[in-house]
Amino acid sequence: MTLQVGMDAIKSKGYLGTYRFLILRRISQLVTLLLFITSPIAGYWLLKGNLSSSLILETVPLSDPFVMLQTLASGHSPITAMLLGSAIIGGFYWLIGGRSFCSWVCPVNPVTDLAGWASRRLGIRRRFPLSRHLRYWILTLALLLPAITGVLAWELVNPVSLLHRGLIFGMGMGWLVILGIFLFDLFVVPRGWCGHICPMGACYSLIGKTSPLRIIASNRDACYDCMDCYAVCPEPQVIKPALKGNKSDAQVEQGPVILSPNCTNCGRCIDICSVNVFEFGSRFANRMEKHP
Amino acid sequence: MKQGNTQIGQQGRNRRQFLTDAARGVCGMGALGVGLGLMASNARSHAPEMLRPPGALPEAEFLGACLRCGLCVRDCPYDTLKLAQITDPVANGTPYFIAREVPCEMCDDIPCVAACPSGALDQALDNIDDARMGLAVLIDQETCLNFLGLRCDVCYRVCPLIDEAITLEMERNARTGHHARFLPTVHSDACTGCGKCEEACVLEQAAIKVVPIKLAKGEIGHHYRLGWEEKTANQGQSLIPEQIKLPVRRPEDRS
């Protein structure tokens, strides 16, 4: 019998301690969705619209920067509400780590997380070589197509907006697309959608390139190489530089901050580590450690 | 020598790997781009019964401007507007309404336009009477009750712009010989395409339907001049200058 991922952490921190951020994220995802679905509550529209564009309490506009960039590319000159809305969303996610959107809000995340969990539990091993840079090419394509066709081509298929819109306004056959993503992640490419393809995530990566809020392997000396963090991480390639640094060359000693903008700030590594190597912190912790 | 060969072999492998990866990437992105591009060009034509909300930009621009957020749907007090689902014959996620099911009630404050965050519904529309969602056409004269000589008049009665967008034109009923027919007649300068007439038509299938203006309207040759209109504008005077007096050519002895 193989050791299950997270056994050490459950032993040392208990079940709640091991799944703290996962539970918080599910609550965050659910609450965001429910605010859209159940509004108006007692006459108040807490959130109205969907993730593409919405209003808080019928006053504060919010717009997704990726969708706005697509409309700009199509040649449409937007009005103030949309520009203001995407500035608010862009600024907010810059502050808390661009891809926090992916792990704390995006409705596709639970689907791909489920596929990741299922493939781990079922021991499905498959390798289909797909570059993690692909998403930036698809992002480029998603911004080129509106410029060429004048149509928001990506939004015809975008599963993120499709699922969120569908859950609020009616899904129709849209669930087939979501099922497709689940099966793709499960059988074709591990973490295929969120980690390789989704241009919306790529856009939030770019927004969060200089985000102050990052995950830090501050206690990395305690690491005993159980590899659990790599197993649960949706972007495992981001961990190594922060956790292991580059010991061979002191000049380019890296870490302990996970600086890669592909990190989704989901906090699974923090929870799954039985010796508490990781924590949330500021991206400037690197400098502080080097100049004590 | 042996080491040199190994290096060259390694370089060759790297180059081959690079070329393979590049080819895979370019072909993959190309296929995706073509697929999405075709979908995008298909999205431009949609089912004619699916009408856009008031103030919608021309379809080609609308598809680049609409964020698919559904705020217009939320603010429509009559649940007229719907967001397209992926199998609907209109671009995924965009708002539409079907006049025969729920027509536009032409709210004075146009809440759907006010709600639009992107300007896909043009904020410049401040009078709902100026909206052009489509154009009503009495599309089947063979089944229209008024054309058959009865007095249905329902489309005329429900029209929010009665006697402007739809009028009843009286003419002699040739079948009976001594009755009149009152023919519902749509005027494109006033019709907003709200669809109240299509919804209200008492037939099993509406004889009057709202269709996209492009389908409904003809376009006269630009060189045509409508003499009777120009004459009115010219205070009833002749449109050509005074004729030259031509000499009378007849034998002088006849008068």
Coordinates of C-alpha atoms in Angstrom, one line a residue:
Chain A
M1 CA 0.0 0.0 0.0
T2 CA 1.4 3.4 -1.0
L3 CA 1.4 6.3 1.4
Q4 CA -1.3 8.7 0.7
V5 CA -0.4 12.3 0.0
G6 CA -0.9 14.4 3.2
M7 CA -0.7 11.6 5.7
D8 CA 2.2 13.3 7.5
A9 CA 0.4 16.6 7.7
I10 CA -2.8 15.0 9.0
K11 CA -0.8 13.3 11.7
S12 CA 0.9 16.5 12.8
K13 CA -1.7 19.1 12.2
G14 CA -5.0 17.3 12.1
Y15 CA -7.6 17.2 9.3
L16 CA -8.7 20.8 9.6
G17 CA -5.1 22.1 9.6
T18 CA -4.3 20.0 6.5
Y19 CA -7.3 21.3 4.6
R20 CA -7.6 24.8 6.0
F21 CA -7.0 26.8 2.8
L22 CA -8.8 24.3 0.6
I23 CA -11.9 24.7 2.8
L24 CA -11.5 28.5 2.8
R25 CA -11.1 28.5 -1.0
R26 CA -14.2 26.3 -1.5
I27 CA -16.1 28.7 0.7
S28 CA -14.8 31.7 -1.2
Q29 CA -15.8 30.1 -4.6
L30 CA -19.2 29.1 -3.3
V31 CA -20.0 32.5 -1.6
T32 CA -19.0 34.4 -4.7
L33 CA -21.2 32.3 -6.9
L34 CA -24.1 32.3 -4.4
L35 CA -24.0 36.1 -4.1
F36 CA -24.6 36.3 -7.8
I37 CA -27.3 33.6 -7.8
T38 CA -29.3 34.5 -4.7
S39 CA -29.3 38.3 -5.2
P40 CA -31.4 40.3 -4.7
I41 CA -31.3 39.4 -1.0
A42 CA -33.9 41.4 0.9
G43 CA -34.0 43.8 -2.0
Y44 CA -30.2 44.3 -2.2
W45 CA -28.2 43.2 -5.3
L46 CA -25.0 42.3 -3.5
L47 CA -23.6 41.2 -6.9
K48 CA -25.3 41.5 -10.2
G49 CA -24.1 40.2 -13.6
N50 CA -21.3 37.6 -13.8
L51 CA -17.5 37.3 -13.7
S52 CA -17.2 39.0 -17.1
S53 CA -18.8 42.2 -15.7
S54 CA -20.8 42.9 -12.7
L55 CA -22.0 45.5 -10.2
I56 CA -21.6 45.5 -6.4
L57 CA -24.7 46.9 -4.7
E58 CA -25.7 48.4 -8.1
T59 CA -22.9 51.0 -7.9
V60 CA -19.3 49.7 -8.1
P61 CA -18.6 48.3 -11.5
L62 CA -16.3 45.3 -11.9
S63 CA -15.1 43.9 -15.3
D64 CA -12.7 41.1 -16.2
P65 CA -9.5 42.6 -17.7
F66 CA -9.2 39.7 -20.1
V67 CA -12.6 40.2 -21.6
M68 CA -12.0 43.9 -21.8
L69 CA -8.7 43.4 -23.6
Q70 CA -10.6 41.3 -26.2
T71 CA -13.2 44.0 -26.8
L72 CA -10.4 46.5 -27.1
A73 CA -8.7 44.2 -29.7
S74 CA -11.9 44.0 -31.6
G75 CA -11.7 47.8 -32.1
H76 CA -14.6 48.7 -29.8
S77 CA -14.0 51.8 -27.7
P78 CA -15.4 51.0 -24.3
I79 CA -17.3 53.3 -22.0
T80 CA -16.2 54.4 -18.5
A81 CA -18.0 51.7 -16.5
M82 CA -16.0 48.9 -18.2
L83 CA -12.6 50.7 -18.0
L84 CA -13.2 51.5 -14.3
G85 CA -14.4 48.0 -13.6
S86 CA -11.4 46.3 -15.1
A87 CA -9.0 48.8 -13.4
I88 CA -10.6 47.8 -10.0
I89 CA -10.4 44.1 -10.8
G90 CA -6.9 44.3 -12.2
G91 CA -5.6 46.3 -9.2
F92 CA -7.3 44.0 -6.8
Y93 CA -5.7 40.9 -8.3
W94 CA -2.4 42.6 -8.7
L95 CA -2.5 43.2 -4.9
I96 CA -3.4 39.7 -3.8
G97 CA -1.5 37.7 -6.5
G98 CA -2.9 37.6 -10.0
R99 CA -3.9 34.0 -10.1
S100 CA -5.6 34.2 -6.8
F101 CA -8.6 34.6 -9.1
C102 CA -8.0 31.0 -10.4
S103 CA -7.8 29.3 -7.0
W104 CA -10.2 31.5 -5.0
V105 CA -13.0 32.6 -7.4
C106 CA -12.9 30.7 -10.8
P107 CA -15.7 28.1 -11.0
V108 CA -13.7 25.8 -13.2
N109 CA -11.1 25.4 -10.4
P110 CA -13.2 22.9 -8.4
V111 CA -13.7 20.8 -11.6
T112 CA -10.0 20.6 -12.4
D113 CA -9.1 20.1 -8.7
L114 CA -11.5 17.2 -8.7
A115 CA -9.8 15.8 -11.8
G116 CA -6.4 16.2 -10.2
W117 CA -7.5 14.6 -7.0
A118 CA -9.2 11.7 -8.9
S119 CA -6.1 11.0 -11.0
R120 CA -4.0 10.9 -7.9
R121 CA -6.3 8.6 -6.1
L122 CA -6.8 6.3 -9.1
G123 CA -3.1 6.4 -9.9
I124 CA -3.7 7.4 -13.5
R125 CA -0.3 8.0 -14.9
R126 CA -0.1 9.6 -18.3
R127 CA 2.3 11.9 -20.0
F128 CA 1.2 14.0 -22.9
P129 CA 3.9 16.6 -23.6
L130 CA 2.3 20.0 -23.5
S131 CA 4.2 23.1 -22.8
R132 CA 3.1 25.3 -19.9
H133 CA 3.9 28.2 -22.1
L134 CA 1.1 27.2 -24.4
R135 CA -1.4 29.4 -22.5
Y136 CA 0.5 32.5 -23.4
W137 CA 0.3 31.6 -27.1
I138 CA -3.4 31.0 -26.7
L139 CA -3.8 34.3 -24.9
T140 CA -2.1 35.9 -27.9
L141 CA -4.4 34.1 -30.2
A142 CA -7.5 35.1 -28.1
L143 CA -6.4 38.7 -28.5
L144 CA -5.5 38.4 -32.2
L145 CA -8.8 36.8 -33.3
P146 CA -11.0 39.8 -32.3
A147 CA -8.6 42.1 -34.2
I148 CA -9.0 39.9 -37.3
T149 CA -12.7 38.9 -37.1
G150 CA -14.2 41.7 -35.0
V151 CA -15.8 38.9 -32.9
L152 CA -14.8 37.9 -29.3
A153 CA -13.9 34.5 -30.6
W154 CA -12.6 33.1 -27.4
E155 CA -15.8 34.1 -25.5
L156 CA -17.7 31.8 -27.9
V157 CA -16.1 28.8 -26.1
N158 CA -14.4 30.2 -22.9
P159 CA -15.4 27.6 -20.3
V160 CA -14.7 29.9 -17.4
S161 CA -17.3 32.5 -18.4
L162 CA -19.5 29.7 -19.9
L163 CA -19.7 27.9 -16.6
H164 CA -20.2 30.9 -14.4
R165 CA -22.8 32.5 -16.7
G166 CA -24.4 29.1 -17.1
L167 CA -24.8 28.6 -13.3
I168 CA -26.4 32.0 -13.0
F169 CA -28.4 32.4 -16.2
G170 CA -28.9 28.8 -17.4
M171 CA -26.5 26.2 -18.6
G172 CA -28.2 24.3 -21.5
M173 CA -25.7 21.9 -23.0
G174 CA -22.8 23.9 -21.7
W175 CA -22.0 21.3 -19.1
L176 CA -20.7 19.1 -21.9
V177 CA -17.8 21.6 -22.3
I178 CA -17.1 21.3 -18.5
L179 CA -17.2 17.5 -18.7
G180 CA -14.8 17.7 -21.6
I181 CA -12.3 19.7 -19.4
F182 CA -12.7 17.3 -16.6
L183 CA -11.9 14.3 -18.8
F184 CA -9.1 16.1 -20.5
D185 CA -7.5 16.8 -17.2
L186 CA -8.1 13.3 -15.9
F187 CA -6.9 11.3 -18.9
V188 CA -5.0 13.5 -21.3
V189 CA -2.9 16.2 -19.6
P190 CA -2.6 16.4 -15.8
R191 CA -3.6 19.9 -14.8
G192 CA -4.2 20.4 -18.5
W193 CA -6.7 23.2 -18.6
C194 CA -5.7 25.5 -15.7
G195 CA -2.0 24.7 -16.0
H196 CA -1.4 24.7 -19.7
I197 CA -4.2 26.1 -21.8
C198 CA -6.5 28.7 -20.1
P199 CA -5.6 32.1 -21.5
M200 CA -7.7 33.8 -18.7
G201 CA -5.3 32.3 -16.2
A202 CA -2.4 33.4 -18.3
C203 CA -3.8 36.9 -18.3
Y204 CA -4.1 36.9 -14.5
S205 CA -0.5 35.5 -14.4
L206 CA 0.7 38.6 -16.2
I207 CA -1.4 40.9 -13.9
G208 CA 0.2 39.2 -10.9
K209 CA 3.8 39.3 -12.2
T210 CA 4.8 41.8 -9.5
S211 CA 2.2 41.0 -6.9
P212 CA 3.3 41.8 -3.4
L213 CA 1.4 38.8 -1.9
R214 CA 3.3 35.6 -2.5
I215 CA 4.0 32.2 -0.8
I216 CA 7.3 31.9 0.9
A217 CA 9.2 28.7 1.8
S218 CA 10.5 30.5 4.8
N219 CA 11.1 27.4 6.8
R220 CA 12.7 25.5 4.0
D221 CA 15.6 24.2 6.1
A222 CA 13.0 21.9 7.7
C223 CA 12.1 20.3 4.4
Y224 CA 12.6 16.5 4.5
D225 CA 11.7 15.9 0.8
C226 CA 8.4 14.1 1.3
M227 CA 7.3 15.6 -2.1
D228 CA 3.7 16.1 -0.9
C229 CA 3.7 19.8 -1.9
Y230 CA 4.7 18.8 -5.5
A231 CA 1.9 16.3 -5.6
V232 CA -0.9 18.7 -4.6
C233 CA 0.4 21.8 -6.3
P234 CA -1.4 22.7 -9.6
E235 CA 1.8 24.3 -10.9
P236 CA 4.5 22.2 -9.2
Q237 CA 7.3 23.7 -11.3
V238 CA 7.0 26.9 -9.3
I239 CA 8.0 25.3 -6.0
K240 CA 11.5 24.1 -6.7
P241 CA 13.4 27.4 -7.1
A242 CA 11.9 28.7 -3.9
L243 CA 12.2 25.5 -1.9
K244 CA 15.6 24.3 -3.1
G245 CA 17.2 27.5 -4.4
N246 CA 20.2 27.1 -6.5
K247 CA 22.8 25.7 -4.1
S248 CA 25.4 25.1 -6.8
D249 CA 25.9 28.8 -7.4
A250 CA 25.7 31.2 -4.5
Q251 CA 25.5 34.2 -6.9
V252 CA 22.0 33.2 -8.1
E253 CA 20.8 31.8 -4.8
Q254 CA 17.0 31.8 -5.2
G255 CA 14.0 31.9 -2.9
P256 CA 12.6 31.4 -0.5
V257 CA 9.8 33.4 -2.2
I258 CA 7.8 31.7 -4.9
L259 CA 8.1 34.4 -7.5
S260 CA 6.6 32.6 -10.5
P261 CA 3.4 34.4 -11.6
N262 CA 2.0 31.0 -12.4
C263 CA 1.6 30.3 -8.6
T264 CA -2.1 30.5 -7.9
N265 CA -1.7 31.4 -4.2
C266 CA -4.0 28.5 -3.4
G267 CA -2.1 27.7 -0.2
R268 CA -2.3 23.9 -0.6
C269 CA 1.5 23.6 -0.1
I270 CA 1.1 25.5 3.2
D271 CA -1.5 23.0 4.4
I272 CA 0.0 19.8 3.1
C273 CA 3.4 20.4 4.6
S274 CA 3.7 18.6 8.0
V275 CA 6.7 20.8 9.1
N276 CA 5.2 24.1 8.0
V277 CA 7.8 25.1 5.4
F278 CA 5.5 27.5 3.6
E279 CA 3.6 30.6 4.6
F280 CA 1.9 33.6 2.9
G281 CA 4.1 36.7 2.9
S282 CA 5.5 39.5 0.9
R283 CA 7.5 39.1 -2.3
F284 CA 10.2 41.3 -0.8
A285 CA 11.1 38.6 1.8
N286 CA 14.0 37.5 -0.5
R287 CA 15.8 40.8 -0.1
M288 CA 15.2 40.8 3.7
E289 CA 16.7 37.4 4.1
K290 CA 19.8 38.3 2.1
H291 CA 20.5 41.5 4.0
P292 CA 19.6 40.8 7.6
Chain B
M1 CA 37.1 12.9 -32.5
K2 CA 34.7 10.6 -30.8
Q3 CA 33.7 13.4 -28.4
G4 CA 33.2 15.8 -31.4
N5 CA 30.8 13.3 -32.9
T6 CA 28.8 13.1 -29.7
Q7 CA 28.5 16.8 -29.5
I8 CA 27.3 17.0 -33.1
G9 CA 24.9 14.2 -32.3
Q10 CA 23.6 16.1 -29.3
Q11 CA 23.3 19.3 -31.3
G12 CA 21.4 17.4 -34.0
R13 CA 19.0 16.0 -31.5
N14 CA 18.5 19.4 -29.9
R15 CA 17.8 20.9 -33.3
R16 CA 15.4 18.1 -34.3
Q17 CA 13.7 18.5 -30.9
F18 CA 13.4 22.2 -31.4
L19 CA 12.0 21.9 -34.9
T20 CA 9.5 19.2 -33.8
D21 CA 8.3 21.3 -30.9
A22 CA 8.1 24.4 -33.1
A23 CA 6.2 22.6 -35.8
R24 CA 3.8 21.1 -33.2
G25 CA 3.2 24.5 -31.7
V26 CA 2.7 26.3 -34.9
C27 CA 0.3 23.7 -36.3
G28 CA -1.6 23.3 -33.1
M29 CA -2.1 27.1 -32.7
G30 CA -2.9 27.4 -36.4
A31 CA -5.6 24.7 -36.2
L32 CA -7.1 26.3 -33.1
G33 CA -7.0 29.7 -34.7
V34 CA -8.7 28.6 -37.9
G35 CA -11.3 26.7 -35.8
L36 CA -12.1 29.6 -33.6
G37 CA -12.0 32.0 -36.6
L38 CA -14.6 29.9 -38.4
M39 CA -16.8 29.9 -35.3
A40 CA -16.4 33.6 -35.1
S41 CA -17.4 34.2 -38.7
N42 CA -20.4 31.8 -38.2
A43 CA -21.4 33.8 -35.2
R44 CA -22.0 36.8 -37.3
S45 CA -25.2 35.3 -38.9
H46 CA -27.8 34.3 -36.4
A47 CA -31.4 33.1 -36.5
P48 CA -33.6 36.1 -37.7
E49 CA -36.2 35.6 -35.0
M50 CA -33.5 36.3 -32.3
L51 CA -33.6 40.1 -31.9
R52 CA -31.1 42.2 -30.1
P53 CA -32.0 44.6 -27.2
P54 CA -32.8 48.2 -28.0
G55 CA -29.7 50.3 -28.8
A56 CA -27.6 47.3 -29.9
L57 CA -24.7 48.3 -32.1
P58 CA -24.8 46.8 -35.6
E59 CA -24.3 43.0 -35.3
A60 CA -20.7 43.0 -36.5
E61 CA -19.7 45.6 -33.9
F62 CA -22.0 44.2 -31.2
L63 CA -20.1 40.8 -31.3
G64 CA -16.9 42.6 -30.5
A65 CA -18.4 44.9 -27.8
C66 CA -20.8 42.7 -25.8
L67 CA -19.1 41.3 -22.6
R68 CA -21.8 38.6 -22.1
C69 CA -22.3 39.8 -18.5
G70 CA -26.1 39.6 -18.5
L71 CA -26.6 43.0 -16.7
C72 CA -29.2 44.0 -19.4
V73 CA -31.0 40.7 -18.8
R74 CA -31.0 41.4 -15.0
D75 CA -32.4 44.9 -15.4
C76 CA -35.1 44.0 -18.0
P77 CA -38.3 44.3 -15.9
Y78 CA -40.3 42.0 -18.1
D79 CA -37.9 39.1 -18.5
T80 CA -37.8 39.8 -22.2
L81 CA -34.1 39.4 -22.6
K82 CA -32.3 36.0 -22.4
L83 CA -28.6 35.1 -22.6
A84 CA -27.8 32.7 -25.4
Q85 CA -26.7 29.2 -24.4
I86 CA -24.0 27.3 -26.3
T87 CA -26.5 25.5 -28.6
D88 CA -28.7 28.5 -29.4
P89 CA -28.4 29.8 -33.0
V90 CA -26.9 33.1 -31.8
A91 CA -23.4 33.9 -30.4
N92 CA -22.9 32.2 -27.0
G93 CA -23.7 34.3 -24.0
T94 CA -25.1 37.3 -25.9
P95 CA -28.5 38.8 -25.1
Y96 CA -31.5 38.3 -27.4
F97 CA -35.3 38.2 -27.3
I98 CA -37.9 36.4 -29.3
A99 CA -40.8 38.7 -30.1
R100 CA -43.5 35.9 -30.4
E101 CA -42.6 34.7 -26.8
V102 CA -41.9 37.9 -24.9
P103 CA -41.7 41.2 -26.9
C104 CA -39.9 44.4 -25.8
E105 CA -42.2 46.6 -23.7
M106 CA -40.3 49.7 -24.7
C107 CA -39.6 51.1 -21.2
D108 CA -39.2 54.9 -21.2
D109 CA -36.0 54.8 -19.1
I110 CA -34.5 51.9 -21.2
P111 CA -33.0 50.1 -18.2
C112 CA -31.2 47.5 -20.4
V113 CA -29.2 50.2 -22.2
A114 CA -28.4 52.0 -18.9
A115 CA -27.1 48.7 -17.5
C116 CA -24.7 47.9 -20.3
P117 CA -21.2 48.4 -19.0
S118 CA -19.4 48.2 -22.4
G119 CA -21.5 50.4 -24.7
A120 CA -22.6 47.4 -26.8
L121 CA -26.0 48.8 -26.2
D122 CA -25.4 52.4 -27.3
Q123 CA -25.9 54.9 -24.5
A124 CA -26.7 57.5 -27.1
L125 CA -30.2 56.0 -27.4
D126 CA -32.2 58.2 -25.1
N127 CA -35.7 57.9 -26.6
I128 CA -37.0 54.3 -26.9
D129 CA -39.0 55.4 -30.0
D130 CA -35.7 55.7 -31.8
A131 CA -34.8 52.1 -31.2
R132 CA -34.5 49.8 -34.2
M133 CA -34.5 46.2 -33.0
G134 CA -35.9 45.0 -36.2
L135 CA -38.8 45.8 -38.5
A136 CA -42.4 44.4 -38.4
V137 CA -43.5 43.0 -41.7
L138 CA -47.0 41.7 -42.5
I139 CA -45.3 38.7 -44.0
D140 CA -48.3 36.6 -44.9
Q141 CA -51.2 38.4 -46.6
E142 CA -52.9 35.0 -47.3
T143 CA -53.7 34.3 -43.7
C144 CA -53.9 37.8 -42.2
L145 CA -57.6 38.2 -41.1
N146 CA -57.8 41.9 -42.1
F147 CA -56.6 40.9 -45.6
L148 CA -59.3 38.3 -45.7
G149 CA -61.8 41.2 -45.0
L150 CA -62.4 40.6 -41.3
R151 CA -61.8 43.3 -38.6
C152 CA -59.1 41.7 -36.5
D153 CA -57.0 44.9 -36.1
V154 CA -55.1 43.4 -33.1
C155 CA -51.6 44.2 -34.3
Y156 CA -52.7 47.8 -35.0
R157 CA -54.3 48.1 -31.6
V158 CA -51.4 46.8 -29.6
C159 CA -48.7 48.8 -31.4
P160 CA -47.1 51.2 -28.9
L161 CA -46.8 53.7 -31.8
I162 CA -50.4 53.2 -33.1
D163 CA -51.2 55.2 -36.3
E164 CA -47.5 55.9 -36.7
A165 CA -45.7 52.5 -37.0
I166 CA -48.9 50.6 -38.0
T167 CA -51.8 52.2 -39.8
L168 CA -54.9 50.7 -41.3
E169 CA -55.3 51.5 -45.0
M170 CA -58.8 51.2 -46.2
E171 CA -59.6 49.8 -49.7
R172 CA -62.5 48.2 -51.5
N173 CA -63.1 44.5 -50.9
A174 CA -63.1 43.2 -54.4
R175 CA -64.4 39.7 -53.3
T176 CA -67.7 41.0 -51.8
G177 CA -67.8 44.0 -54.0
H178 CA -69.5 46.1 -51.3
H179 CA -67.3 46.0 -48.2
A180 CA -64.0 47.5 -47.2
R181 CA -60.7 45.9 -46.2
F182 CA -58.5 47.6 -43.6
L183 CA -55.0 46.6 -44.3
P184 CA -52.4 46.8 -41.5
T185 CA -49.5 48.7 -42.9
V186 CA -46.1 49.1 -41.2
H187 CA -44.1 52.2 -41.6
S188 CA -40.4 51.7 -41.2
D189 CA -39.7 55.3 -40.2
A190 CA -41.6 54.7 -36.9
C191 CA -41.5 51.0 -36.2
T192 CA -39.0 50.1 -33.4
G193 CA -39.2 46.3 -33.9
C194 CA -40.5 45.8 -30.4
G195 CA -42.6 42.8 -31.5
K196 CA -45.8 43.6 -29.7
C197 CA -47.7 43.0 -32.9
E198 CA -46.0 39.6 -33.6
E199 CA -46.8 38.5 -30.0
A200 CA -50.4 39.6 -30.3
C201 CA -51.2 38.2 -33.7
V202 CA -54.2 35.9 -33.1
L203 CA -53.2 33.3 -35.8
E204 CA -51.5 30.0 -34.9
Q205 CA -48.5 31.3 -36.7
A206 CA -48.1 35.1 -36.7
A207 CA -48.9 36.7 -40.1
I208 CA -46.9 39.8 -38.9
K209 CA -43.3 39.2 -37.9
V210 CA -40.4 41.3 -36.7
V211 CA -37.3 40.5 -38.8
P212 CA -33.9 42.1 -39.0
I213 CA -34.0 45.4 -40.9
K214 CA -31.5 44.1 -43.4
L215 CA -33.9 41.3 -44.3
A216 CA -37.0 43.5 -44.3
K217 CA -35.9 46.6 -46.2
G218 CA -35.3 47.0 -49.9
E219 CA -33.0 49.7 -51.2
I220 CA -33.9 51.8 -54.1
G221 CA -31.3 52.6 -56.8
H222 CA -29.4 55.7 -55.7
H223 CA -29.9 57.4 -59.1
Y224 CA -33.7 57.2 -58.8
R225 CA -35.6 60.4 -58.4
L226 CA -39.1 60.4 -57.0
G227 CA -40.7 63.2 -59.1
W228 CA -43.8 63.6 -57.0
E229 CA -41.8 64.2 -53.9
E230 CA -39.4 66.6 -55.5
K231 CA -42.4 68.4 -57.0
T232 CA -43.9 68.9 -53.5
A233 CA -40.6 70.2 -52.3
N234 CA -40.5 72.5 -55.3
Q235 CA -43.9 74.2 -54.4
G236 CA -45.7 72.3 -57.1
Q237 CA -43.6 73.9 -59.8
S238 CA -42.3 71.9 -62.8
L239 CA -39.0 70.1 -62.1
I240 CA -37.5 71.0 -65.4
P241 CA -36.9 74.6 -66.6
E242 CA -39.4 76.4 -68.9
Q243 CA -39.5 74.6 -72.3
I244 CA -38.0 76.4 -75.2
K245 CA -40.7 77.7 -77.5
L246 CA -40.4 75.7 -80.7
P247 CA -41.4 77.1 -84.1
V248 CA -44.7 75.8 -85.4
R249 CA -44.1 73.8 -88.6
R250 CA -47.2 73.7 -90.6
P251 CA -48.3 75.2 -93.9
E252 CA -49.2 78.8 -93.5
D253 CA -52.6 78.4 -95.2
R254 CA -53.9 76.1 -92.6
S255 CA -54.8 77.1 -89.1

